[in-house]
Short mmCIF file of C-alpha atoms and ligand atoms in Angstrom, two decimals:
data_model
loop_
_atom_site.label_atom_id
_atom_site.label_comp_id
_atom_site.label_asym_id
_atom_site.label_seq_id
_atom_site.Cartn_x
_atom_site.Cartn_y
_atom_site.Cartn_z
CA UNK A 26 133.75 199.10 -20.98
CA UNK A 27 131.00 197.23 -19.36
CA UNK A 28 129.48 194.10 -21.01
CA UNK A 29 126.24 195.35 -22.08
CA UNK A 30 128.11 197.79 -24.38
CA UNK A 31 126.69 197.51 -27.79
CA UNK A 32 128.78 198.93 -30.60
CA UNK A 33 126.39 200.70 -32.69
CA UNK A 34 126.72 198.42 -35.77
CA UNK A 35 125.02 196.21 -33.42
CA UNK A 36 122.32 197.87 -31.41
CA UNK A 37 119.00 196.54 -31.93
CA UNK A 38 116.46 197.70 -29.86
CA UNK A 39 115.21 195.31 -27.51
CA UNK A 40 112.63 192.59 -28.94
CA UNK A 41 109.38 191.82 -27.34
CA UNK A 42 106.81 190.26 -27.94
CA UNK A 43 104.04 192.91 -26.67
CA UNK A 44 105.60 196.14 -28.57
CA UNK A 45 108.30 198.29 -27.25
CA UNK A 46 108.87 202.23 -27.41
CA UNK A 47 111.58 204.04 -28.01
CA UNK A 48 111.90 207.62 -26.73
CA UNK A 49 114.40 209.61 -28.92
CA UNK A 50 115.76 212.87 -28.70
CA UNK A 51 116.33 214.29 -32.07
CA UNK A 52 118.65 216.81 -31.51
CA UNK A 53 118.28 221.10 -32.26
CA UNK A 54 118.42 220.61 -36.03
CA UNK A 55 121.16 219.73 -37.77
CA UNK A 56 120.38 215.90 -38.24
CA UNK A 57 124.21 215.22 -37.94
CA UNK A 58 123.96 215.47 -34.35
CA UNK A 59 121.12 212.90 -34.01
CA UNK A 60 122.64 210.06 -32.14
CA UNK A 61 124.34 206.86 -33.14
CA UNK A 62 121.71 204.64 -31.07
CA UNK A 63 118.55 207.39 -32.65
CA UNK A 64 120.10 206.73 -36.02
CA UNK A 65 119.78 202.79 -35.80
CA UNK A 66 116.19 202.37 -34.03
CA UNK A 67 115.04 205.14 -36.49
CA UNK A 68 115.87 202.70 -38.68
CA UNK A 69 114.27 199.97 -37.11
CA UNK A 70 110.76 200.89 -36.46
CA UNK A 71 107.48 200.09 -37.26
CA UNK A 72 105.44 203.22 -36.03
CA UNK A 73 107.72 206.64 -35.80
CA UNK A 74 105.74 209.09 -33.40
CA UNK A 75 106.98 212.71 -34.89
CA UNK A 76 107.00 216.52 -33.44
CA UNK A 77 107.26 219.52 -35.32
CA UNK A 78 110.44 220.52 -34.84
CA UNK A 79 112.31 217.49 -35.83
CA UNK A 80 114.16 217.73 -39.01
CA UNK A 81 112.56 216.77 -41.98
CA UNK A 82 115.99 214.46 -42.83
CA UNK A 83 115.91 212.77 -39.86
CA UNK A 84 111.89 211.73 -40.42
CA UNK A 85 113.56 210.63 -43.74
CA UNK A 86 116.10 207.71 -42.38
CA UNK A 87 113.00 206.26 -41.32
CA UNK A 88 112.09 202.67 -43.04
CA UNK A 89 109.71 203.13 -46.27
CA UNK A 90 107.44 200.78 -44.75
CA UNK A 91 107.12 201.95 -41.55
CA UNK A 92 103.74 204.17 -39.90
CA UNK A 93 104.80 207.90 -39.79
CA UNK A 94 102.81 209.84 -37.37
CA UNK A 95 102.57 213.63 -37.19
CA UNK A 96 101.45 214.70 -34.04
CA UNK A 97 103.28 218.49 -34.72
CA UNK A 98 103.35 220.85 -31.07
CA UNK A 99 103.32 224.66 -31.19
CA UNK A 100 103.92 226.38 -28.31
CA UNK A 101 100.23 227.74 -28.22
CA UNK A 102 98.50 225.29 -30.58
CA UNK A 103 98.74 221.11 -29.93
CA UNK A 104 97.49 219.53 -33.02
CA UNK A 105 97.25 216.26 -31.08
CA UNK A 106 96.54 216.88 -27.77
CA UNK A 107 99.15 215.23 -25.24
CA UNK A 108 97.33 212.76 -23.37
CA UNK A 109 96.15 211.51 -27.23
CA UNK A 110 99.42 211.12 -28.33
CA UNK A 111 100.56 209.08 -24.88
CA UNK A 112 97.86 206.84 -26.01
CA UNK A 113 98.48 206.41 -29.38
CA UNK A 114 102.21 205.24 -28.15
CA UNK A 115 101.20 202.81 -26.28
CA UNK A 116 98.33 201.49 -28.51
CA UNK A 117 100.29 201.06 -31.24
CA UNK A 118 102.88 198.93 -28.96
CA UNK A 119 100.25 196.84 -27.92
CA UNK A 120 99.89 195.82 -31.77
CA UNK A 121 103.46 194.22 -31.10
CA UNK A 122 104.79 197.02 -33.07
CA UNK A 123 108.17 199.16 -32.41
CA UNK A 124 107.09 202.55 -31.88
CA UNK A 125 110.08 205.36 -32.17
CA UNK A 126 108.45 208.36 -30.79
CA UNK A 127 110.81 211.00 -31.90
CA UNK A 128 110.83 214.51 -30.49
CA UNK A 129 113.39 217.82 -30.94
CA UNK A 130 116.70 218.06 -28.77
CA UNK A 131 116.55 215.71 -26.03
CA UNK A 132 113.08 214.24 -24.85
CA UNK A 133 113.31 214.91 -20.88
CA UNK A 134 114.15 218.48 -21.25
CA UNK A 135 111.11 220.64 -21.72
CA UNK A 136 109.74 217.69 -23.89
CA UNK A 137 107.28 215.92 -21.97
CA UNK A 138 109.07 212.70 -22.60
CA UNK A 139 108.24 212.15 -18.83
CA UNK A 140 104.69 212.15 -19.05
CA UNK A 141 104.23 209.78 -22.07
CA UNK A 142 106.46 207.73 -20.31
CA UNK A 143 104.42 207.28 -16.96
CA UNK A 144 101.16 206.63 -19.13
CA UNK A 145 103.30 203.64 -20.72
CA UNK A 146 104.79 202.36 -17.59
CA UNK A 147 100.61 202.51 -16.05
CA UNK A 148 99.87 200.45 -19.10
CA UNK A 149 102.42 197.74 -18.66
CA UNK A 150 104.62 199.09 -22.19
CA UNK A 151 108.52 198.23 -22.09
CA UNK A 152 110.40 201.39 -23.65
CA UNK A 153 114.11 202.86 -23.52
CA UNK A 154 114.96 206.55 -23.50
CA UNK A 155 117.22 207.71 -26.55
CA UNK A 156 119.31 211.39 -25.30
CA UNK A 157 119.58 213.69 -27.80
CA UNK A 158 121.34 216.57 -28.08
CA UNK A 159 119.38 219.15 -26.15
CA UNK A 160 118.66 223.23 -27.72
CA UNK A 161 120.89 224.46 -24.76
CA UNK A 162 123.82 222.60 -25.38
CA UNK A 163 123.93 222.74 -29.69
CA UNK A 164 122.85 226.22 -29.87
CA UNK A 165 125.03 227.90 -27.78
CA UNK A 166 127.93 225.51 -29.47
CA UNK A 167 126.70 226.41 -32.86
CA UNK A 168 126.72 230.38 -31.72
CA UNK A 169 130.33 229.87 -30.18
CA UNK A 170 129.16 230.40 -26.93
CA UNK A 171 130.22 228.25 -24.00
CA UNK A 172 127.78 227.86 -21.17
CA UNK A 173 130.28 227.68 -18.27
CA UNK A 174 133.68 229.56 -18.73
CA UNK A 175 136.25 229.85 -15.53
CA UNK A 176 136.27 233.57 -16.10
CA UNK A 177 132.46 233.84 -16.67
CA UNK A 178 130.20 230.96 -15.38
CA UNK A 179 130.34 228.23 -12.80
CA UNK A 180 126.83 227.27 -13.40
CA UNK A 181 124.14 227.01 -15.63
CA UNK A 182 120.26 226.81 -15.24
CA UNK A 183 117.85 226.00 -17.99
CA UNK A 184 114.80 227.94 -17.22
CA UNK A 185 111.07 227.15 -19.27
CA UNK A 186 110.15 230.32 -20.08
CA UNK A 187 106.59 229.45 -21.02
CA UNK A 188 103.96 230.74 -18.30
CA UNK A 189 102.49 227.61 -16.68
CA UNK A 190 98.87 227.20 -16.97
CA UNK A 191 98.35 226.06 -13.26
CA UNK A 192 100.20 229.48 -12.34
CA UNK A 193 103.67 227.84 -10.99
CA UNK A 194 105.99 230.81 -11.15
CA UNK A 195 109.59 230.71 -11.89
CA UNK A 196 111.37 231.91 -8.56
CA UNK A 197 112.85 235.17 -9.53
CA UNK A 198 115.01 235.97 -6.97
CA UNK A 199 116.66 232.73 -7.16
CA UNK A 200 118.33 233.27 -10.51
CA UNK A 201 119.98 236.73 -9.63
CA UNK A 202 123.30 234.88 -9.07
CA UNK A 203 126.94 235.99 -9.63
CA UNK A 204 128.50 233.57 -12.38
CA UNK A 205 126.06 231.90 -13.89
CA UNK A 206 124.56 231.59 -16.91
CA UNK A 207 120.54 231.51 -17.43
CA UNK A 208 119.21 229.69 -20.41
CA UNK A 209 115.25 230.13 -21.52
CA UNK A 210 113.46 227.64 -23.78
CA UNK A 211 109.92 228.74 -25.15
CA UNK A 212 110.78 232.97 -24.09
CA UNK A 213 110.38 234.86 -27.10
CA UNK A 214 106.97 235.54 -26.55
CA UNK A 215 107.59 236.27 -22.94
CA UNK A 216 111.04 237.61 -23.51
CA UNK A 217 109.53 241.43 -22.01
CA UNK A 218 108.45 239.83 -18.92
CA UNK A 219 111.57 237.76 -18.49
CA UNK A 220 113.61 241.24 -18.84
CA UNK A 221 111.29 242.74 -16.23
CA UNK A 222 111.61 240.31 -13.68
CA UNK A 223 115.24 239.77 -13.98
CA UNK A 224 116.16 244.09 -13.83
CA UNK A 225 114.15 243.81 -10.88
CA UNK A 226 115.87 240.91 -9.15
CA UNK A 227 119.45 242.53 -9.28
CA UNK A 228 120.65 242.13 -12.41
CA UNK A 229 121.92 244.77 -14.15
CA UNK A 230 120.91 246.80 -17.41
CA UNK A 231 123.86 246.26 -19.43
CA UNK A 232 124.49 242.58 -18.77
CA UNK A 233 125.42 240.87 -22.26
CA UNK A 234 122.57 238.55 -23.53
CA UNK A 235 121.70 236.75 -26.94
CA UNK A 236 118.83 234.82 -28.85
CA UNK A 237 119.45 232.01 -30.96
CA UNK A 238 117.58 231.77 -33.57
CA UNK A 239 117.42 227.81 -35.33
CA UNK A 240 120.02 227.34 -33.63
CA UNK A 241 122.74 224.38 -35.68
CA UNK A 242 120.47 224.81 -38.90
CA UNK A 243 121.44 226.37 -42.31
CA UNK A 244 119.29 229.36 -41.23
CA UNK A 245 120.75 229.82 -37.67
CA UNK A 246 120.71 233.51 -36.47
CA UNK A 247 122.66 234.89 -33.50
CA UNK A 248 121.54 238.61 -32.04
CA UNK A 249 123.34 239.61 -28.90
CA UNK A 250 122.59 242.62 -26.99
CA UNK A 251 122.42 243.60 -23.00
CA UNK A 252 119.53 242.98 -20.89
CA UNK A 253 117.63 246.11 -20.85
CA UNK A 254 117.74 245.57 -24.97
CA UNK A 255 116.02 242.28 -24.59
CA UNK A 256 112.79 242.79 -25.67
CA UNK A 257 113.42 244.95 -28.26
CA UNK A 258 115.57 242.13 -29.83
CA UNK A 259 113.37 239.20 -29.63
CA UNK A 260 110.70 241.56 -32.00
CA UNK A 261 113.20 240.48 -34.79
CA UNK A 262 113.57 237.11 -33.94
CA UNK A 263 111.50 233.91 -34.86
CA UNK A 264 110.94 230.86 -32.69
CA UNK A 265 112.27 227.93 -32.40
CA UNK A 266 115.00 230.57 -30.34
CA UNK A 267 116.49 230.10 -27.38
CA UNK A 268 117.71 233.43 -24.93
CA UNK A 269 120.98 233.05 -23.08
CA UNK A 270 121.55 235.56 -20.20
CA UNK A 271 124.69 236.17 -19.08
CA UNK A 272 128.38 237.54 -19.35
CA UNK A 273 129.39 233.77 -21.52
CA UNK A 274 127.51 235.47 -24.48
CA UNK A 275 130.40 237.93 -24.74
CA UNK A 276 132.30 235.38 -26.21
CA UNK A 277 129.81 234.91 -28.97
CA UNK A 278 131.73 237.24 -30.98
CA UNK A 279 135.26 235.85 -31.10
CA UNK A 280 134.26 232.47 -30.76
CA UNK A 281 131.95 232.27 -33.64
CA UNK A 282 132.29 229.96 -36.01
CA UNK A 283 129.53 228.37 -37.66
CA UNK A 284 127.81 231.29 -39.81
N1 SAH B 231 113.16 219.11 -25.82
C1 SAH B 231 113.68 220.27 -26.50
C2 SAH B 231 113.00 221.56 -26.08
C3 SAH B 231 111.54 221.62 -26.45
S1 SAH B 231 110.80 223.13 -25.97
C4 SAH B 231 115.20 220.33 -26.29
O1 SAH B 231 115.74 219.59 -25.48
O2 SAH B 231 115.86 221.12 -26.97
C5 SAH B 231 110.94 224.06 -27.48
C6 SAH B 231 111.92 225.19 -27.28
O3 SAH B 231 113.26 224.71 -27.43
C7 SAH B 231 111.81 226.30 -28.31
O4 SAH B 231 110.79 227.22 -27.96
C8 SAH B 231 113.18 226.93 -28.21
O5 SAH B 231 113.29 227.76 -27.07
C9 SAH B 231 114.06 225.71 -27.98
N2 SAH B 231 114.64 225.21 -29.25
C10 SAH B 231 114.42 224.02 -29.82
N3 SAH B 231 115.15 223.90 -30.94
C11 SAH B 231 115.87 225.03 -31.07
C12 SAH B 231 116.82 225.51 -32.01
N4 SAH B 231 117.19 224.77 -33.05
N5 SAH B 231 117.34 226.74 -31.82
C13 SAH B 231 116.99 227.50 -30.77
N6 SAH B 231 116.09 227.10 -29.84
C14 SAH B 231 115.54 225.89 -29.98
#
């Protein structure tokens, strides 16, 4: 174990004197699989930096005293736009204050934790970055469905499946490969396109697929079905849900065991 290990009974975020951020990744939803090091700087803050789809009893652990700011995302609808929320992190560090910007599953993955990171790093702001546990990787455990599997995957991609507004298009053909396992964040909406362009980049109609629906929470939902069926499922299913494409969500059925 290396010398700058910090058991977690003793993790303090770093002090200084000009404010510091911490980036945290909340986790999918069940606030049992925040992390150890989220848990204590949670704790810690002055100013905690919220999204929408972090769990209500994780905003909770926060101190009584401390700022709570609600700067809620929908897919379609920002309530405070992005490059107002990178400034409000790094305004409020400049007070000298220890900003925990918190944000669902883990903050670099489809979470624009990047961006409000550069802003802060242009502005001379110290921060750390917090992993959390990201949708693809509790979901799919929740819903008993591996991501890699010797007999069924040897890779995995996760894939946005939210339409970019400067028109950068996901590369198709690229995906159409034997073994692996496709995972789309933000698809619902887009989950008829997404069947479209996959049936016509080689894959075939009755490949097994599923949508996870709150995936880890109380109200988690699990609806499995082959790709030509895709669409047609995701009408019954509400967001936050992730779609898994590929033979792994076979599995989903003898392997469940949360619900
Ligand atoms: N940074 C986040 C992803 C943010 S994008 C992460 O690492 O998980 C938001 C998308 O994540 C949603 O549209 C949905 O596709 C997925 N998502 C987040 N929480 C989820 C959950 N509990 N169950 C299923 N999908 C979820």
């Amino acid at each position: 174990m290396s010398d700058s290990y910090q058991s977690p009974n003793q993790y303090q975020a770093p002090k200084q004197k000009a404010g510091f951020v911490s980036l945290v990744g909340a986790g999918p939803g069940d606030p049992d699989l925040l992390t150890v090091k989220g848990y204590r700087v949670i704790q810690q803050a002055d100013v905690v930096v919220y999204d929408r789809l972090v769990s209500q009893d994780i905003i909770d652990l926060a101190n009584k005293d401390a700022e709570m700011i609600y700067v809620g995302k929908q897919l379609d609808f920002h309530y405070v736009p992005q490059d107002q929320i990178n400034q409000i992190l790094a305004d409020k560090a400049k007070e000298g204050k220890h900003v925990v910007r918190l944000k669902g599953g883990d903050s670099f993955i489809f979470g624009r934790g990047g961006e409000e990171l550069e802003l802060l790093a242009e502005q001379g702001v110290s921060f750390e970055v917090i992993p959390g546990i990201t949708a693809a990787a509790g979901a799919t455990s929740y819903a008993g469905i591996p991501l890699t599997h010797r007999d069924h995957a040897q890779s995995v991609q996760f894939i946005t499946g939210h339409v970019q507004k400067d028109g950068k298009e996901i590369l198709w053909e690229s995906l159409a490969q034997p073994n692996n396992t496709l995972v789309f964040y933000m698809g619902l909406k887009q989950s008829g396109y997404i069947q479209e362009q996959l049936l016509a980049n080689n894959f075939d109609e009755d490949m097994p697929c599923a949508i996870i629906e709150n995936g880890t929470r109380k109200e988690q939902k699990v609806l499995t079905g082959q790709l030509s069926e895709l669409a047609e499922m995701a009408k019954s299913a509400k967001s936050p849900a992730l779609i898994v494409v590929g033979s792994v969500t076979s599995l989903h059925e003898k392997l469940n065991w949360f619900q």
